[in-house]
Every structure is written in C-alpha cells, then in structure tokens.
mmCIF file of C-alpha atoms in Angstrom:
data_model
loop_
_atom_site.group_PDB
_atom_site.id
_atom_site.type_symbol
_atom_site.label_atom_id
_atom_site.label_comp_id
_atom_site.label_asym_id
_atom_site.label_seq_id
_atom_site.Cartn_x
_atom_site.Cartn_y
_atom_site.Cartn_z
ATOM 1 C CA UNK H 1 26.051 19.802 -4.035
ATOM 2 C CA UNK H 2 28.756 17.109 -4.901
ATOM 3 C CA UNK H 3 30.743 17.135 -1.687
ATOM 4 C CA UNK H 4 27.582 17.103 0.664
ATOM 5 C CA UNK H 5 27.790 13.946 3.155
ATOM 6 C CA UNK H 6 24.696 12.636 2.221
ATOM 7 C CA UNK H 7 25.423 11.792 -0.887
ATOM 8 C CA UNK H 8 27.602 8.765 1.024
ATOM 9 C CA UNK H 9 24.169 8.110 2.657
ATOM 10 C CA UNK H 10 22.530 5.230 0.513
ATOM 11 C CA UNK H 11 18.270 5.693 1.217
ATOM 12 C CA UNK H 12 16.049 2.770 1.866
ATOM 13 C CA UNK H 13 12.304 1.914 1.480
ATOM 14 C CA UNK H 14 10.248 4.851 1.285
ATOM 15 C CA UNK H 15 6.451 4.792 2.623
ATOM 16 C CA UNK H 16 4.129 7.407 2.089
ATOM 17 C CA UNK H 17 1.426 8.055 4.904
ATOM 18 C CA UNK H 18 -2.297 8.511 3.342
ATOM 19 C CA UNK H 19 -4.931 10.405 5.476
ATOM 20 C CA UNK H 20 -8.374 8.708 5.347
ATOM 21 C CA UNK H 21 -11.540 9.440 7.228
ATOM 22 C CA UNK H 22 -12.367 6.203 8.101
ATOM 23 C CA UNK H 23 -9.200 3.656 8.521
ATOM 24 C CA UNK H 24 -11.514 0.306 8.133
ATOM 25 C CA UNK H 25 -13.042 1.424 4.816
ATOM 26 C CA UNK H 26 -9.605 2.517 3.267
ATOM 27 C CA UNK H 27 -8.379 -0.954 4.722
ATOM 28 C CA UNK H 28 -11.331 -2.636 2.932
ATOM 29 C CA UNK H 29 -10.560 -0.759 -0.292
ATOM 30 C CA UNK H 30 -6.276 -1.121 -0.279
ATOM 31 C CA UNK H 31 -7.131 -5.203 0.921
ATOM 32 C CA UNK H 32 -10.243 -5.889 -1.204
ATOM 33 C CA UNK H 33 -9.201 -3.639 -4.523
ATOM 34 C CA UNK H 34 -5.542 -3.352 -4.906
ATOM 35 C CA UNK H 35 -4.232 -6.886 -2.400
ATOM 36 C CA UNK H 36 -2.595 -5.077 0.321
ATOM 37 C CA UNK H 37 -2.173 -6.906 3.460
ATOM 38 C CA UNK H 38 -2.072 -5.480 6.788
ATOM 39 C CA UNK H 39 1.218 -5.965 8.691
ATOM 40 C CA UNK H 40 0.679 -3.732 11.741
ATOM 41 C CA UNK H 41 -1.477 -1.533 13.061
ATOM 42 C CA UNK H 42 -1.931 0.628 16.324
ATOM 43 C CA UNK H 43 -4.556 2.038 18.900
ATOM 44 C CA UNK H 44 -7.267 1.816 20.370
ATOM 45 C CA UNK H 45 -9.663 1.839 18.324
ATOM 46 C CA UNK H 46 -6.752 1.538 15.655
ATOM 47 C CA UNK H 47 -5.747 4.749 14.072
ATOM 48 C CA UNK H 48 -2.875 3.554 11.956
ATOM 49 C CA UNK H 49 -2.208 0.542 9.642
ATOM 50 C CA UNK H 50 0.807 -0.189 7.825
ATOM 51 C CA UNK H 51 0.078 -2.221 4.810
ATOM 52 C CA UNK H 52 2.020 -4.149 2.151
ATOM 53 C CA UNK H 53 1.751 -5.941 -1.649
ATOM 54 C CA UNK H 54 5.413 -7.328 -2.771
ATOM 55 C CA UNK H 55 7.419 -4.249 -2.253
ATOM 56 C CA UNK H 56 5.005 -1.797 -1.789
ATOM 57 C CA UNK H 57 4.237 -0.506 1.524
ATOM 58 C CA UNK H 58 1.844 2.240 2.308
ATOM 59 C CA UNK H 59 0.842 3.470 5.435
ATOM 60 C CA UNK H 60 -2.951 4.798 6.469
ATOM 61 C CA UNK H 61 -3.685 7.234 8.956
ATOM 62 C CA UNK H 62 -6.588 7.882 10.479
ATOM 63 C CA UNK H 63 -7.810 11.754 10.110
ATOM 64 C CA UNK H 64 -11.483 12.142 9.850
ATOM 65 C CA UNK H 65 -10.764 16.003 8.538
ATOM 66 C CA UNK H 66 -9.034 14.719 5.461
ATOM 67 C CA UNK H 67 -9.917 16.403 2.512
ATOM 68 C CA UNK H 68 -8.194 15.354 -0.475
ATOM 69 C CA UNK H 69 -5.996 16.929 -2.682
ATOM 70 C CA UNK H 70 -5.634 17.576 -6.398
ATOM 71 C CA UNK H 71 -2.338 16.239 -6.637
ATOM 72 C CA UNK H 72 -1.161 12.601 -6.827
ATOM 73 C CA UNK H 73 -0.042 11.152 -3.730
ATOM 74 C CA UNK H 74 2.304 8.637 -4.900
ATOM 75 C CA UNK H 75 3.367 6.775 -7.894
ATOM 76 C CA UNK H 76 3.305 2.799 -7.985
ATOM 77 C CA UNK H 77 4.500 0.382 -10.332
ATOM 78 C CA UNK H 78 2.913 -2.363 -10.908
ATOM 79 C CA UNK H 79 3.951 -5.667 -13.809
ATOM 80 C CA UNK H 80 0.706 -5.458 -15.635
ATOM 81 C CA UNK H 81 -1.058 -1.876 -16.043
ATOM 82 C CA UNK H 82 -3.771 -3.757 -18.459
ATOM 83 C CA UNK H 83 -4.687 -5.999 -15.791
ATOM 84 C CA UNK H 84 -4.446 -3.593 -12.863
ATOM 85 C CA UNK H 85 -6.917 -0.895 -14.316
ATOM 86 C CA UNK H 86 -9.358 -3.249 -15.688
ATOM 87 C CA UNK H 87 -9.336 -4.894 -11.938
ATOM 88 C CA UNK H 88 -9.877 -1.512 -10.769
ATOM 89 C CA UNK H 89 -12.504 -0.672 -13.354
ATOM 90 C CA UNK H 90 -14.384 -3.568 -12.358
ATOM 91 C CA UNK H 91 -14.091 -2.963 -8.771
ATOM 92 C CA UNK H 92 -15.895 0.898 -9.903
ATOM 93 C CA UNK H 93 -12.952 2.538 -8.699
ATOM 94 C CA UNK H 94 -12.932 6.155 -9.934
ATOM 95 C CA UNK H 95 -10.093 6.818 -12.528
ATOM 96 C CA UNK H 96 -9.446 10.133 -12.808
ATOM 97 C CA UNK H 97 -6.731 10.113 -15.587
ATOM 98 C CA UNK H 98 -7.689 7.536 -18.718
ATOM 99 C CA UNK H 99 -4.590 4.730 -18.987
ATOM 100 C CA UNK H 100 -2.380 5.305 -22.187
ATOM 101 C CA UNK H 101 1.359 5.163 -23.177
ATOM 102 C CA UNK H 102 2.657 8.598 -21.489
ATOM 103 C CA UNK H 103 5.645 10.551 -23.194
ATOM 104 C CA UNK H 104 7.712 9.220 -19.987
ATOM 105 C CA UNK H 105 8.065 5.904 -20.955
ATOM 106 C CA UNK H 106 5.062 4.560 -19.215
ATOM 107 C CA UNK H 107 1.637 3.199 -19.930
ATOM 108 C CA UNK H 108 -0.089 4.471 -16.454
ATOM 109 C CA UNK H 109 -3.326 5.758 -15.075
ATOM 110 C CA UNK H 110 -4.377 7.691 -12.103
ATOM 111 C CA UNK H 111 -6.977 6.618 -9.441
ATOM 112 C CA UNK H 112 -8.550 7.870 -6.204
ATOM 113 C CA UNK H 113 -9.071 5.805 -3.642
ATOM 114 C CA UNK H 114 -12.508 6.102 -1.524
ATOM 115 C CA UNK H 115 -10.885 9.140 0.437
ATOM 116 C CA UNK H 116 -10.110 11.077 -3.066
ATOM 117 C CA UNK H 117 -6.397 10.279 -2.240
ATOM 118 C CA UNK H 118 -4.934 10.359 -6.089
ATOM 119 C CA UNK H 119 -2.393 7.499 -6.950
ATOM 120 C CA UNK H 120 -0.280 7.344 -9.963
ATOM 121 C CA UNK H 121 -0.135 3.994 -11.283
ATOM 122 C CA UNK H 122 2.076 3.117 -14.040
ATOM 123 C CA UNK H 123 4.153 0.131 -16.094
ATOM 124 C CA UNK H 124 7.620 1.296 -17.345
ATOM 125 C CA UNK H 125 7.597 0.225 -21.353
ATOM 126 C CA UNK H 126 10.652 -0.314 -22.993
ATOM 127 C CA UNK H 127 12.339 2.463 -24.704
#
C-alpha cells in the first residue's frame, strides 16, 4: 500500500451529501438549529443547497423517497459540545445517543435531523 501514487495525492475538504424529503424544511432546520448558511443552491424549484458554518460544509439533496438510515451520516466537531446539545435540546431536536465523555477521547452526542439523517457530534477532550 506504501508505494501507491495516491499517497503523493494530499485530499481537500470533504462534503457529505444528505437526502431530505423536503429541501426548505431541512434548510430551515441546518439555518434555524445548527447556523448553517446557504452558499448555493440549484433548480428549479431548487433541488440542491450547499450550505456552510466556519469549516463545515454540508450539502442537501432533494429526494422525497429518503428514508433514513440507522447509521450516522457524518461526524462534526464543534468548540463547545455543552453548548451545542443544550441549543439543540432547546430547539426539541431528537437526540438519539445521550452526550457523555466517549472512550475515544470525545465528549459527543448523536442527533437526527427532521429527515432522521443521524449526525455525530462531538468535542475532542484532551488526553
């Protein structure tokens, strides 16, 4: 695996693509919950939005199918866990894993957002 070419290949900003149901509620929720701004978005009537908080970036696809899965669908980081889930608490967003210090060197929780897409949210603690 050590002599493979890519390994000269340094990887940038990776965004992971949500489906949702309905793009202008998941907007609402990423914008109104979490602070995600829309940067771009495309169609008409718009079927994709990228969106973005500090270096975060996510990107929302329409897919009125979607049916969530029981796996997380990515993993943030955020400055201040304590903060974040009691913001998300009080917005009544469903937590489906409790927030505690995890045997991985993080305090974290897990969330779904209105579409039952599962994020991983965590604050790296120091060893």
């Amino acid at each position: 695996m050590g002599s493979s070419p890519v390994h000269t290949i340094t990887f940038g900003r990776v965004a992971p693509c949500l489906p949702v149901r309905d793009i202008q509620a998941a907007f609402a929720f990423y914008s109104g919950v979490l602070g995600f701004q829309k940067v771009f978005e495309n169609g008409d009537p718009v079927g994709f939005m990228v969106l973005k908080k500090d270096a975060a970036e996510i990107h929302l696809s329409q897919n009125r199918a979607h049916v969530a899965t029981t796996v997380n669908v990515f993993h943030m980081l955020v400055s201040d866990i304590d903060a974040f889930h009691a913001i998300c608490e009080a917005a009544g967003v469903r937590i489906i894993k409790a927030l505690k210090d995890r045997d991985f060197g993080q305090r974290a929780f897990v969330l779904a957002d209105p579409d039952g897409n599962r994020i991983d949210v965590g604050e790296l603690r120091p060893a």
